[in-house]
Amino acid sequence: MPCRSCRDKANAAAAGHLHPMPPMPPIPCPPCALEHLKLAEAAQRAGDLYRAVWHLAQAATHAATRQQAAALRDARIALQRINNNVDFARLRQLIGGPHAEH
């Protein structure tokens, strides 16, 4: 008699649910990235490190270029590991161009 895990896998395979489609990556959206950046900045000011890190990660997924995503990822890692202050003005300028909102 197979174990429960093997039975569950066999049942899922028979039903066609063993290999579901992976989720699609988010579409690059600079306005969404800027919004998450603003929320991360507000969370950092409020002292909520978890939310700040989460919003920086979300901003990186919506970044339009790999350079922007890498800069956001580096800022998230610095905030997460060292609890450094992040230069949000520089990140806003990188994502939104020279006339990004402040």
mmCIF file of C-alpha atoms in Angstrom, residues 10-72:
data_model
loop_
_atom_site.group_PDB
_atom_site.id
_atom_site.type_symbol
_atom_site.label_atom_id
_atom_site.label_comp_id
_atom_site.label_asym_id
_atom_site.label_seq_id
_atom_site.Cartn_x
_atom_site.Cartn_y
_atom_site.Cartn_z
ATOM 1 C CA ALA A 10 -0.856 9.734 -8.091
ATOM 2 C CA ASN A 11 -4.328 11.240 -7.703
ATOM 3 C CA ALA A 12 -3.058 14.663 -8.729
ATOM 4 C CA ALA A 13 -1.271 13.221 -11.766
ATOM 5 C CA ALA A 14 -4.399 11.317 -12.794
ATOM 6 C CA ALA A 15 -6.438 14.501 -12.494
ATOM 7 C CA GLY A 16 -3.838 16.456 -14.476
ATOM 8 C CA HIS A 17 -2.853 18.724 -11.579
ATOM 9 C CA LEU A 18 0.701 17.523 -10.952
ATOM 10 C CA HIS A 19 2.429 20.247 -12.946
ATOM 11 C CA PRO A 20 0.379 23.457 -12.820
ATOM 12 C CA MET A 21 1.392 26.359 -15.007
ATOM 13 C CA PRO A 22 3.899 28.641 -13.294
ATOM 14 C CA PRO A 23 2.697 32.159 -12.529
ATOM 15 C CA MET A 24 3.499 34.751 -15.160
ATOM 16 C CA PRO A 25 6.008 37.434 -14.191
ATOM 17 C CA PRO A 26 4.563 40.902 -13.650
ATOM 18 C CA ILE A 27 4.512 43.247 -16.616
ATOM 19 C CA PRO A 28 7.021 46.106 -16.263
ATOM 20 C CA CYS A 29 5.109 49.116 -14.977
ATOM 21 C CA PRO A 30 7.109 52.202 -13.876
ATOM 22 C CA PRO A 31 4.085 53.885 -12.195
ATOM 23 C CA CYS A 32 3.543 50.755 -10.063
ATOM 24 C CA ALA A 33 7.264 50.635 -9.252
ATOM 25 C CA LEU A 34 7.168 54.291 -8.162
ATOM 26 C CA GLU A 35 4.091 53.659 -6.022
ATOM 27 C CA HIS A 36 5.778 50.726 -4.273
ATOM 28 C CA LEU A 37 8.872 52.884 -3.800
ATOM 29 C CA LYS A 38 6.763 55.576 -2.097
ATOM 30 C CA LEU A 39 5.151 52.951 0.132
ATOM 31 C CA ALA A 40 8.581 51.529 1.014
ATOM 32 C CA GLU A 41 9.831 54.988 1.951
ATOM 33 C CA ALA A 42 6.774 55.603 4.142
ATOM 34 C CA ALA A 43 7.200 52.206 5.802
ATOM 35 C CA GLN A 44 10.865 52.895 6.516
ATOM 36 C CA ARG A 45 9.997 56.272 8.062
ATOM 37 C CA ALA A 46 7.376 54.522 10.205
ATOM 38 C CA GLY A 47 9.972 51.988 11.325
ATOM 39 C CA ASP A 48 8.282 49.022 9.645
ATOM 40 C CA LEU A 49 11.304 47.279 8.144
ATOM 41 C CA TYR A 50 9.321 44.253 6.957
ATOM 42 C CA ARG A 51 6.899 46.366 4.880
ATOM 43 C CA ALA A 52 9.725 48.526 3.512
ATOM 44 C CA VAL A 53 11.622 45.452 2.323
ATOM 45 C CA TRP A 54 8.452 43.926 0.832
ATOM 46 C CA HIS A 55 7.583 47.086 -1.113
ATOM 47 C CA LEU A 56 11.153 47.377 -2.422
ATOM 48 C CA ALA A 57 10.890 43.787 -3.658
ATOM 49 C CA GLN A 58 7.574 44.574 -5.357
ATOM 50 C CA ALA A 59 9.064 47.688 -6.958
ATOM 51 C CA ALA A 60 11.879 45.551 -8.373
ATOM 52 C CA THR A 61 9.371 43.176 -9.990
ATOM 53 C CA HIS A 62 7.689 46.113 -11.757
ATOM 54 C CA ALA A 63 10.920 47.813 -12.874
ATOM 55 C CA ALA A 64 11.156 48.483 -16.603
ATOM 56 C CA THR A 65 14.844 47.599 -17.022
ATOM 57 C CA ARG A 66 17.276 45.168 -15.479
ATOM 58 C CA GLN A 67 19.387 48.088 -14.253
ATOM 59 C CA GLN A 68 16.423 49.487 -12.318
ATOM 60 C CA ALA A 69 15.562 46.061 -10.912
ATOM 61 C CA ALA A 70 19.182 45.528 -9.835
ATOM 62 C CA ALA A 71 19.335 48.920 -8.085
ATOM 63 C CA LEU A 72 16.082 48.198 -6.239
#
